[in-house]
Coordinates of C-alpha atoms in Angstrom, one line a residue:
Chain A
X240 CA -9.1 -3.4 -12.5
X241 CA -5.7 -3.9 -12.1
X242 CA -4.0 -5.5 -8.7
X243 CA -2.8 -3.2 -6.2
X244 CA 0.6 -4.1 -6.8
X245 CA 0.4 -3.5 -10.3
X246 CA -1.2 0.0 -10.1
X247 CA 1.0 1.2 -7.4
X248 CA 4.1 0.4 -9.7
X249 CA 2.2 1.8 -12.6
X250 CA 2.5 5.2 -10.7
X251 CA 6.3 4.4 -9.7
X252 CA 7.0 4.0 -13.1
X253 CA 4.8 7.1 -14.5
X254 CA 6.7 9.6 -12.1
X255 CA 10.2 7.8 -13.4
X256 CA 9.2 8.7 -16.6
X257 CA 7.9 12.1 -16.1
X258 CA 9.9 13.1 -13.3
X259 CA 13.3 11.2 -14.4
X260 CA 15.3 9.5 -11.9
X261 CA 17.6 10.9 -9.3
X262 CA 21.2 11.3 -10.2
X263 CA 23.3 8.5 -11.0
X264 CA 20.3 6.5 -11.4
X265 CA 19.0 5.2 -14.6
X266 CA 16.1 3.3 -15.5
X267 CA 17.1 0.6 -17.9
X268 CA 14.4 -1.8 -18.3
X269 CA 10.4 -1.6 -16.6
X270 CA 8.7 -4.2 -19.3
X271 CA 6.0 -5.8 -16.9
X272 CA 5.5 -5.7 -13.2
X273 CA 8.1 -8.6 -12.4
X274 CA 11.2 -7.4 -12.6
X275 CA 12.7 -4.4 -13.5
X276 CA 16.5 -2.9 -13.6
X277 CA 18.4 0.2 -13.1
X278 CA 22.0 1.2 -13.3
X279 CA 23.7 2.6 -10.5
X280 CA 26.7 4.9 -9.8
X281 CA 28.0 6.9 -6.8
X282 CA 28.4 10.4 -8.0
X283 CA 31.6 12.4 -6.5
X284 CA 34.3 11.2 -4.9
X285 CA 33.7 7.9 -3.5
X286 CA 35.9 4.2 -3.7
X287 CA 33.6 3.4 -6.7
X288 CA 34.2 6.0 -9.2
X289 CA 33.5 5.5 -12.5
X290 CA 31.9 2.5 -11.9
X291 CA 28.6 1.6 -13.0
X292 CA 26.6 -1.3 -11.7
X293 CA 23.3 -2.9 -12.3
X294 CA 20.4 -3.6 -10.1
X295 CA 17.4 -5.9 -10.0
X296 CA 14.6 -5.6 -8.7
X297 CA 11.8 -8.4 -8.6
X298 CA 8.4 -7.5 -7.4
X299 CA 5.7 -10.0 -6.1
X300 CA 2.3 -9.8 -6.1
X301 CA 1.8 -8.0 -2.3
X302 CA 4.0 -5.3 -3.3
X303 CA 4.4 -3.1 -1.7
X304 CA 3.2 -4.7 1.4
X305 CA 6.4 -7.4 1.0
X306 CA 9.7 -5.8 -0.1
X307 CA 11.3 -6.3 -3.4
X308 CA 13.9 -9.0 -4.2
X309 CA 17.1 -6.5 -4.7
X310 CA 20.7 -7.5 -5.8
X311 CA 23.0 -6.5 -8.4
X312 CA 23.3 -8.2 -11.5
X313 CA 26.5 -10.4 -11.8
X314 CA 26.0 -11.8 -15.4
X315 CA 26.6 -11.0 -18.5
X316 CA 29.7 -9.2 -18.0
X317 CA 28.3 -6.9 -15.1
X318 CA 29.9 -7.2 -11.7
X319 CA 28.9 -6.6 -8.1
X320 CA 30.5 -3.3 -6.1
X321 CA 33.3 -5.1 -3.5
X322 CA 31.5 -3.7 -0.3
X323 CA 31.3 -5.5 3.4
X324 CA 27.3 -5.7 2.4
X325 CA 27.7 -7.0 -1.2
X326 CA 28.2 -10.3 -1.9
X327 CA 29.9 -11.6 -4.8
X328 CA 26.9 -13.2 -6.3
X329 CA 24.9 -9.7 -6.3
X330 CA 23.3 -10.4 -2.7
X331 CA 22.9 -7.1 -0.7
X332 CA 22.7 -7.0 3.4
X333 CA 20.8 -4.1 4.0
X334 CA 18.1 -4.3 6.8
X335 CA 15.7 -1.9 4.4
X336 CA 15.0 -5.1 1.7
X337 CA 14.4 -7.4 4.8
X338 CA 13.0 -7.2 8.2
X339 CA 13.2 -2.9 8.1
X340 CA 11.0 -2.9 4.7
X341 CA 8.3 -0.3 4.8
X342 CA 5.6 0.0 2.3
X343 CA 6.2 3.7 2.4
X344 CA 9.3 2.9 0.8
X345 CA 9.4 2.9 -3.1
X346 CA 11.8 1.2 -5.7
X347 CA 13.6 4.8 -6.1
X348 CA 14.0 5.5 -2.3
X349 CA 15.9 1.8 -2.5
X350 CA 17.8 2.8 -5.2
X351 CA 19.0 6.1 -3.3
X352 CA 19.6 4.2 -0.1
X353 CA 22.0 1.8 -1.7
X354 CA 23.5 4.8 -3.7
X355 CA 24.6 6.2 -0.2
X356 CA 25.2 2.6 1.3
X357 CA 28.1 2.6 -1.5
X358 CA 29.1 6.3 -1.4
X359 CA 29.5 5.9 2.8
X360 CA 31.9 3.0 1.7
X361 CA 35.3 3.2 3.8
X362 CA 36.9 0.0 2.4
X363 CA 36.5 -2.3 -0.5
X364 CA 36.2 -5.4 0.8
X365 CA 33.9 -8.4 0.5
X366 CA 32.0 -9.7 3.6
X367 CA 33.9 -12.2 5.6
X368 CA 31.5 -14.6 4.9
X369 CA 31.3 -14.3 1.2
X370 CA 32.7 -17.5 0.1
X371 CA 30.6 -19.8 2.0
X372 CA 27.4 -17.9 1.5
X373 CA 27.8 -17.7 -2.2
X374 CA 28.4 -21.3 -2.5
X375 CA 24.6 -22.1 -1.2
X376 CA 23.3 -18.7 -1.9
X377 CA 19.2 -19.2 -3.0
X378 CA 18.4 -17.4 -6.4
X379 CA 16.1 -14.8 -4.9
X380 CA 18.0 -12.9 -2.1
X381 CA 14.8 -12.6 0.0
X382 CA 15.0 -16.3 0.9
X383 CA 18.1 -15.7 2.8
X384 CA 17.9 -14.4 6.5
X385 CA 20.3 -11.7 7.2
X386 CA 22.1 -10.8 10.7
X387 CA 22.2 -7.4 10.4
X388 CA 25.0 -6.3 12.7
X389 CA 23.7 -2.7 12.9
X390 CA 27.1 -1.2 11.4
X391 CA 25.7 -0.3 8.1
X392 CA 24.9 3.0 6.8
Chain B
X177 CA 7.3 -16.0 -25.7
X178 CA 8.5 -12.7 -27.2
X179 CA 4.8 -11.6 -28.0
X180 CA 3.8 -12.2 -24.2
X181 CA 6.5 -9.9 -23.2
X182 CA 5.5 -7.5 -25.8
X183 CA 1.8 -7.5 -24.7
X184 CA 3.0 -6.9 -21.1
X185 CA 5.1 -4.2 -22.1
X186 CA 2.3 -2.5 -23.7
X187 CA -0.2 -3.3 -20.4
X188 CA 2.7 -1.9 -18.4
X189 CA 3.1 1.3 -20.7
X190 CA -0.8 1.7 -20.9
X191 CA -1.4 1.5 -17.3
X192 CA 1.4 3.9 -16.3
X193 CA -0.1 6.1 -18.4
X194 CA -3.5 6.1 -17.5
X195 CA -3.0 6.1 -13.4
X196 CA -3.6 9.1 -11.8
X197 CA -0.7 10.4 -9.9
X198 CA 0.6 13.9 -8.2
X199 CA 3.0 14.5 -11.2
X200 CA -0.3 14.9 -13.4
X201 CA 0.4 18.6 -12.0
X202 CA 2.8 20.7 -12.9
X203 CA 6.2 20.9 -10.7
X204 CA 6.2 23.6 -7.7
X205 CA 7.5 26.7 -9.4
X206 CA 4.6 26.8 -11.9
X207 CA 1.9 25.6 -9.8
X208 CA 2.8 25.8 -6.1
X209 CA 0.7 23.8 -3.9
X210 CA -1.0 21.4 -6.3
X211 CA 1.0 18.5 -6.5
X212 CA 2.0 18.4 -2.7
X213 CA -1.9 18.7 -2.3
X214 CA -2.5 15.7 -4.5
X215 CA 0.0 13.6 -2.5
X216 CA -0.8 14.8 0.5
X217 CA -4.2 13.3 0.1
X218 CA -2.8 9.9 -1.2
X219 CA -2.1 7.0 0.9
X220 CA 1.9 6.2 1.4
X221 CA 1.2 2.7 0.7
X222 CA -1.1 2.4 -2.4
X223 CA -0.3 5.8 -3.7
X224 CA -4.3 6.2 -4.6
X225 CA -6.6 8.8 -3.1
X226 CA -7.3 7.9 0.4
X227 CA -10.0 5.1 0.7
X228 CA -11.3 4.8 4.5
X229 CA -8.4 6.9 5.8
X230 CA -7.5 5.8 9.5
X231 CA -4.9 7.3 11.2
X232 CA -2.3 5.4 13.6
X233 CA -1.6 6.9 17.4
X234 CA 1.4 8.4 15.9
X235 CA -0.8 10.5 13.6
X236 CA 0.2 8.9 9.8
X237 CA -2.8 8.1 8.0
X238 CA -3.6 5.3 5.5
X239 CA -6.1 3.5 3.4
X240 CA -8.0 1.3 6.2
X241 CA -7.4 -1.6 4.0
X242 CA -3.6 -0.9 3.2
X243 CA -2.8 -0.2 6.7
X244 CA -4.6 -3.6 8.1
X245 CA -2.6 -5.5 5.6
X246 CA 0.6 -3.9 6.6
X247 CA 0.0 -4.4 10.2
X248 CA -0.8 -8.0 9.5
X249 CA 3.2 -8.1 8.5
X250 CA 4.8 -6.1 10.9
X251 CA 2.7 -4.2 13.9
X252 CA 4.4 -0.5 13.5
X253 CA 3.9 2.5 11.5
X254 CA 5.4 2.4 8.3
X255 CA 5.7 5.9 7.9
X256 CA 7.7 6.5 11.3
X257 CA 8.1 3.1 12.4
X258 CA 6.5 3.5 15.9
X259 CA 6.4 0.4 17.2
X260 CA 3.6 -1.9 18.7
X261 CA 0.6 -0.6 17.0
X262 CA -2.1 -2.6 16.2
X263 CA -5.6 -2.8 14.1
X264 CA -7.4 -1.5 17.5
X265 CA -5.1 1.9 17.3
X266 CA -6.6 2.4 14.3
X267 CA -9.0 5.5 14.2
X268 CA -11.2 6.4 11.3
X269 CA -10.4 10.0 10.1
X270 CA -13.9 11.8 8.6
X271 CA -12.2 15.1 8.1
X272 CA -9.5 13.3 5.5
X273 CA -11.9 11.6 4.1
X274 CA -14.4 14.6 2.9
X275 CA -11.3 16.4 2.1
X276 CA -10.5 13.3 -0.2
X277 CA -14.0 13.0 -1.6
X278 CA -14.0 17.1 -2.5
X279 CA -10.3 16.6 -4.0
X280 CA -11.6 13.6 -6.5
X281 CA -14.2 15.9 -7.7
X282 CA -12.0 19.0 -8.0
X283 CA -9.1 17.3 -9.3
X284 CA -10.3 16.9 -12.7
X285 CA -11.8 20.4 -13.2
X286 CA -8.6 21.8 -12.0
X287 CA -6.5 19.7 -14.6
X288 CA -8.8 20.7 -17.2
X289 CA -8.3 24.5 -16.2
X290 CA -4.6 23.6 -16.5
X291 CA -4.9 22.1 -19.6
X292 CA -6.9 24.7 -21.0
X293 CA -4.7 27.5 -20.0
X294 CA -1.3 25.1 -21.4
X295 CA -3.4 25.0 -24.5
X296 CA -3.6 28.5 -25.4
X297 CA 0.0 29.5 -24.4
X298 CA 1.0 25.9 -26.0
X299 CA 1.4 27.4 -29.5
X300 CA 4.3 29.4 -28.5
X301 CA 7.9 27.7 -29.3
X302 CA 8.4 24.9 -26.7
X303 CA 12.1 26.0 -26.0
X304 CA 10.5 28.8 -24.2
X305 CA 8.9 26.8 -21.5
X306 CA 9.4 29.2 -18.5
X307 CA 7.1 31.9 -20.0
X308 CA 4.8 29.5 -21.4
X309 CA 4.4 27.9 -17.8
X310 CA 4.2 31.1 -16.3
X311 CA 1.1 31.8 -18.7
X312 CA -0.3 28.5 -18.5
X313 CA -0.8 28.7 -14.7
X314 CA -2.0 32.6 -14.9
X315 CA -4.9 31.6 -17.3
X316 CA -6.4 29.2 -15.2
X317 CA -5.9 31.7 -12.2
X318 CA -7.9 34.1 -13.5
X319 CA -10.5 32.2 -14.6
X320 CA -10.8 30.6 -11.2
X321 CA -10.7 34.3 -9.6
X322 CA -14.0 34.9 -11.1
X323 CA -15.5 31.6 -10.9
X324 CA -14.2 30.5 -7.2
X325 CA -13.5 33.5 -5.6
X326 CA -16.4 35.9 -6.6
X327 CA -19.1 34.2 -4.5
X328 CA -17.7 34.2 -0.9
X329 CA -16.7 37.7 -1.6
X330 CA -20.2 38.8 -2.4
X331 CA -21.2 36.5 0.3
X332 CA -19.2 38.8 2.4
X333 CA -20.3 42.1 1.4
X334 CA -23.9 41.4 1.7
X335 CA -24.0 40.1 5.0
X336 CA -21.7 42.7 6.6
X337 CA -18.3 42.9 8.5
X338 CA -16.4 40.6 6.3
X339 CA -13.4 39.9 8.1
X340 CA -14.6 36.8 9.4
X341 CA -17.4 35.5 7.1
X342 CA -17.9 32.1 8.9
X343 CA -19.6 34.0 11.9
X344 CA -22.6 35.6 10.2
X345 CA -23.4 32.0 8.7
X346 CA -23.4 30.6 12.6
X347 CA -26.4 31.7 13.7
X348 CA -28.6 31.2 10.7
X349 CA -27.2 27.5 10.9
X350 CA -27.7 26.7 14.3
X351 CA -31.1 27.4 15.2
X352 CA -34.1 29.7 14.3
X353 CA -34.5 32.7 16.1
X354 CA -37.1 31.6 18.3
X355 CA -34.5 28.9 19.9
X356 CA -31.2 29.6 21.7
X357 CA -28.7 27.7 22.7
X358 CA -28.4 27.3 26.8
X359 CA -25.5 28.7 27.9
X360 CA -24.9 25.8 30.8
X361 CA -26.0 22.8 29.2
X362 CA -25.5 23.7 25.7
X363 CA -29.0 22.0 24.8
X364 CA -31.3 24.2 22.5
X365 CA -34.3 25.7 24.2
X366 CA -37.0 27.8 23.1
X367 CA -36.2 31.4 23.8
X368 CA -39.6 32.5 25.9
X369 CA -38.3 29.6 28.5
X370 CA -34.7 30.0 28.9
X371 CA -34.9 31.8 32.0
X372 CA -37.5 28.8 33.6
X373 CA -34.8 26.3 32.1
X374 CA -31.9 27.7 33.7
X375 CA -33.6 28.3 37.2
X376 CA -34.5 24.6 37.2
X377 CA -31.0 23.8 37.0
X378 CA -31.4 23.0 33.0
X379 CA -33.8 20.1 34.1
X380 CA -37.2 21.6 32.5
X381 CA -37.8 21.6 28.8
X382 CA -41.1 22.4 27.4
X383 CA -42.4 18.8 26.3
X384 CA -42.9 20.1 22.9
X385 CA -39.7 22.0 22.5
X386 CA -37.4 19.2 23.5
X387 CA -39.0 17.2 21.1
X388 CA -38.6 19.3 18.3
X389 CA -35.3 20.4 19.3
X390 CA -34.0 16.8 19.4
X391 CA -35.6 16.4 16.1
X392 CA -34.0 19.2 14.8
X393 CA -30.7 18.2 16.4
X394 CA -30.8 14.6 15.0
X395 CA -33.6 14.4 12.7
X396 CA -32.4 16.1 9.4
X397 CA -29.3 14.1 9.9
X398 CA -30.4 10.7 10.4
X399 CA -34.1 10.1 8.5
X400 CA -32.9 11.5 4.9
X401 CA -29.9 9.6 4.9
X402 CA -31.6 6.0 6.1
X403 CA -34.0 6.7 3.9
X404 CA -31.7 7.4 1.4
X405 CA -29.7 4.3 1.9
X406 CA -32.5 1.9 2.3
X407 CA -34.5 3.2 -0.8
X408 CA -31.7 3.5 -3.2
X409 CA -29.5 0.4 -2.5
X410 CA -32.1 -2.2 -0.8
X411 CA -31.4 -4.5 1.6
X412 CA -27.9 -5.3 0.9
X413 CA -26.8 -2.0 1.9
X414 CA -28.4 -1.2 4.9
X415 CA -26.9 -4.7 6.1
X416 CA -23.4 -3.6 5.2
X417 CA -24.1 0.0 6.7
X418 CA -25.2 -1.7 9.9
X419 CA -22.7 -4.2 10.2
X420 CA -20.0 -4.6 12.8
X421 CA -16.7 -4.7 13.0
X422 CA -15.7 -8.5 13.0
X423 CA -13.0 -9.5 15.4
X424 CA -9.9 -11.2 14.7
X425 CA -9.9 -14.9 15.0
X426 CA -7.0 -17.4 16.1
X427 CA -7.1 -19.8 13.8
X428 CA -5.2 -22.2 15.0
X429 CA -7.0 -22.6 17.8
X430 CA -10.1 -23.8 15.8
X431 CA -10.7 -27.1 14.1
X432 CA -11.6 -26.7 10.3
X433 CA -15.1 -27.1 10.6
X434 CA -15.5 -24.3 12.9
X435 CA -13.3 -22.5 10.7
X436 CA -16.0 -23.1 7.7
X437 CA -18.9 -22.3 9.9
X438 CA -17.0 -19.1 10.3
X439 CA -17.2 -18.7 6.5
X440 CA -20.4 -20.1 6.2
X441 CA -21.6 -17.0 8.6
X442 CA -20.4 -14.8 6.6
X443 CA -22.4 -16.4 3.4
X444 CA -18.8 -17.0 2.2
X445 CA -17.7 -20.5 0.2
X446 CA -16.1 -22.9 2.2
X447 CA -14.0 -24.6 -0.9
X448 CA -10.8 -25.7 -0.7
X449 CA -8.2 -26.4 2.2
X450 CA -7.9 -25.1 5.6
X451 CA -5.2 -22.7 4.4
X452 CA -7.3 -21.0 1.7
X453 CA -10.3 -20.9 4.0
X454 CA -8.2 -19.3 6.6
X455 CA -6.9 -16.9 4.2
X456 CA -10.3 -16.2 2.8
X457 CA -11.6 -15.4 6.3
X458 CA -8.6 -13.4 6.9
X459 CA -9.3 -11.6 3.9
X460 CA -13.0 -11.1 4.6
X461 CA -12.3 -9.8 8.1
X462 CA -9.9 -7.4 6.7
X463 CA -12.3 -6.2 3.7
X464 CA -15.4 -5.7 6.4
X465 CA -13.6 -3.9 8.7
X466 CA -12.0 -1.4 6.5
X467 CA -15.5 -1.0 4.6
X468 CA -16.8 -0.1 8.2
X469 CA -14.2 2.9 8.4
X470 CA -15.6 4.8 5.6
X471 CA -18.4 6.8 5.9
X472 CA -21.5 5.3 5.5
X473 CA -22.3 7.0 2.2
X474 CA -18.9 5.5 0.6
X475 CA -19.4 2.2 1.9
X476 CA -19.5 -1.2 -0.6
X477 CA -22.4 -3.3 -0.3
X478 CA -21.8 -7.0 0.8
X479 CA -21.9 -8.6 -2.2
X480 CA -19.7 -5.7 -4.0
X481 CA -17.3 -7.2 -1.4
X482 CA -17.7 -10.5 -1.8
X483 CA -16.4 -9.8 -6.0
X484 CA -13.7 -7.9 -4.2
X485 CA -12.7 -11.1 -2.2
X486 CA -13.3 -13.3 -5.5
X487 CA -11.1 -11.1 -7.1
X488 CA -8.3 -11.4 -4.5
X489 CA -8.9 -15.4 -4.7
X490 CA -8.2 -15.2 -8.0
X491 CA -5.2 -12.9 -8.4
X492 CA -3.8 -15.1 -6.0
X493 CA -4.4 -18.4 -7.8
X494 CA -3.7 -16.8 -11.3
X495 CA 0.2 -15.9 -10.5
X496 CA 0.8 -19.2 -8.7
X497 CA -0.5 -21.4 -11.3
X498 CA 0.7 -19.3 -14.2
X499 CA 4.4 -19.9 -12.8
X500 CA 3.7 -23.4 -12.3
X501 CA 2.3 -23.9 -15.8
X502 CA 5.5 -22.3 -17.3
X503 CA 7.9 -24.1 -15.3
X504 CA 7.5 -27.4 -14.1
X505 CA 9.3 -29.5 -16.4
X506 CA 12.0 -26.8 -17.6
X507 CA 12.6 -26.2 -14.4
X508 CA 12.7 -29.1 -13.2
X509 CA 15.4 -30.3 -15.8
X510 CA 17.3 -26.8 -15.7
X511 CA 17.6 -27.3 -11.6
X512 CA 17.5 -31.2 -11.6
X513 CA 21.3 -31.6 -10.3
X514 CA 21.2 -28.6 -8.2
X515 CA 18.0 -30.2 -6.6
X516 CA 20.3 -33.5 -6.4
X517 CA 23.3 -31.3 -4.6
X518 CA 20.9 -29.9 -2.2
X519 CA 19.0 -33.1 -1.0
X520 CA 22.8 -34.5 -0.6
X521 CA 23.9 -31.6 1.2
X522 CA 20.5 -31.7 3.3
X523 CA 21.1 -35.2 4.1
X524 CA 24.3 -35.2 6.2
X525 CA 23.3 -32.2 8.0
X526 CA 21.0 -34.1 10.3
X527 CA 24.1 -35.0 12.4
X528 CA 25.2 -31.3 12.8
X529 CA 22.0 -29.5 12.9
X530 CA 22.9 -28.0 15.8
X531 CA 25.7 -26.0 13.7
X532 CA 24.0 -22.4 13.2
X533 CA 25.0 -21.1 9.6
X534 CA 24.2 -19.3 6.7
X535 CA 25.1 -22.0 4.1
X536 CA 22.6 -24.0 5.8
X537 CA 19.9 -21.5 5.9
X538 CA 20.9 -20.9 2.2
X539 CA 20.6 -24.5 1.4
X540 CA 17.1 -25.0 2.8
X541 CA 15.6 -21.3 1.2
X542 CA 16.9 -22.0 -2.0
X543 CA 14.8 -25.3 -2.2
X544 CA 11.8 -23.4 -0.7
X545 CA 12.2 -20.9 -3.6
X546 CA 12.3 -23.7 -6.2
X547 CA 9.2 -25.0 -4.6
X548 CA 7.2 -21.9 -4.6
X549 CA 8.0 -21.5 -8.5
X550 CA 7.0 -25.2 -9.4
X551 CA 5.3 -27.1 -6.7
X552 CA 5.4 -30.5 -8.7
X553 CA 8.8 -30.4 -8.7
X554 CA 9.5 -33.7 -6.5
X555 CA 12.6 -32.9 -4.7
X556 CA 11.6 -30.4 -2.7
X557 CA 7.8 -31.4 -2.5
X558 CA 8.5 -32.0 1.3
X559 CA 8.7 -28.4 1.8
X560 CA 5.2 -27.5 0.3
X561 CA 3.2 -28.0 3.2
X562 CA 5.1 -25.2 4.6
X563 CA 2.6 -22.1 4.4
X564 CA 4.1 -20.2 1.5
X565 CA 4.7 -16.8 3.5
X566 CA 7.9 -14.8 1.5
X567 CA 9.2 -13.8 4.6
X568 CA 11.8 -15.1 6.6
X569 CA 10.2 -18.3 8.1
X570 CA 13.4 -19.7 6.9
X571 CA 14.1 -21.5 10.6
X572 CA 10.8 -23.1 10.3
X573 CA 11.2 -24.6 7.0
X574 CA 14.4 -25.9 8.1
X575 CA 13.1 -28.4 10.8
X576 CA 11.1 -29.6 8.6
X577 CA 13.6 -30.6 6.3
X578 CA 16.1 -31.9 8.2

């Protein structure tokens, strides 16, 4: 009997495999129950046309009670989108990944939220405190306590 | 390393292939309602069929154990985020539990029917998915028409008018013809004395009558159930059935000894440090109380609950120790310079600790993270006293570090 988190992730993976991902999102790698990778691109007209980003999900054993750690991959020549809520090290300041996480959300739901976050971006810029944050940022974005200022999509 | 990732991959694929979920059923165009029905009977947290379903005040339904775990983190409904919910607001939902029980039996049957139908039409070319799917569905449908719909229709014509076929059943179930429910008090009274009963203001019952009436109402429900449980499962079973919900404990006010006493009262192990004892007792209360939210016949015995607890503790231990074994030295070496930098950075900040900045937070929390992955690496040992909760407790830790 596998743990709850493993079973839940297995169900999500099964659904992804049978139903496919939403448009613009593709499963890149899901070899275990610890880390999955997706590619994400914004469809239609947006500031990020033609750009493909890679998302990294990391799960702990409390998933889905605790949120996954989600960030953009910035190694191997991959970059994070230039966005007021995305730091150049790939960390994302989004409330649903922190205190607004709910266990009814899923990996795909997070992907869709981030996709729409990018799609609704008005101006390509880094967060104002990007340099300071990136210099000291922890490896795991979940260890950062972001202040959500409410203007995120 | 490669081997292990390979085997991991195999297990994840195996599990993904074996777990049951709504996508076992064909999509909405092929089999309307089936997938939605399956989803509706699943807990949105664990995605399994409800086990001990409970509803919150907003009406959303979850497995008792899942929502208790979620409420321990955040006191709101996970679905609609309505706040100020706590375990006291949970109400058992026996109707959903019954529906789930029926569905878990019907599910394999329906899947089998769909499968059989699929195989009959499956010999056609796969490119013709539309029509073949239609046939896939129509076959089991016609089967089920005969098997499932026929009995009630026979019933209908047999009994009479037919438009409402629950009505003719009612008098048969409710009382024998010699008894009628009193129109005033609703109790079952023997037909001959109904007038006497009404005249007395619903006070008189024939002694014998009232007894039989009560045994008619209460008897068949209580007795066989009790007998079955005590006979089939023995003491343990009846213990768990009759148990009462355990109250929540504010562990902070208790001494180690008292916490161990709590564990002893429940017949649990008292090994380990305070944190482990608390975790064990907390989880036990959760398991125990959620078990009581199930219908008596679906409840687990105390020993089953105990093994659930053991499994949970083992998983907890495993996931911790695994990382430690893999990481300790490599990790320490890899991040040696970073550790040094961090400790250096942390020191002078003592003076300006009032300064609120992201960077400070990040520094301490990174140290915490590395600690979580390798508890033996010395630079961050300072932090290891903090309870390992992944949620934003960065502030508390900062105080400890600085």
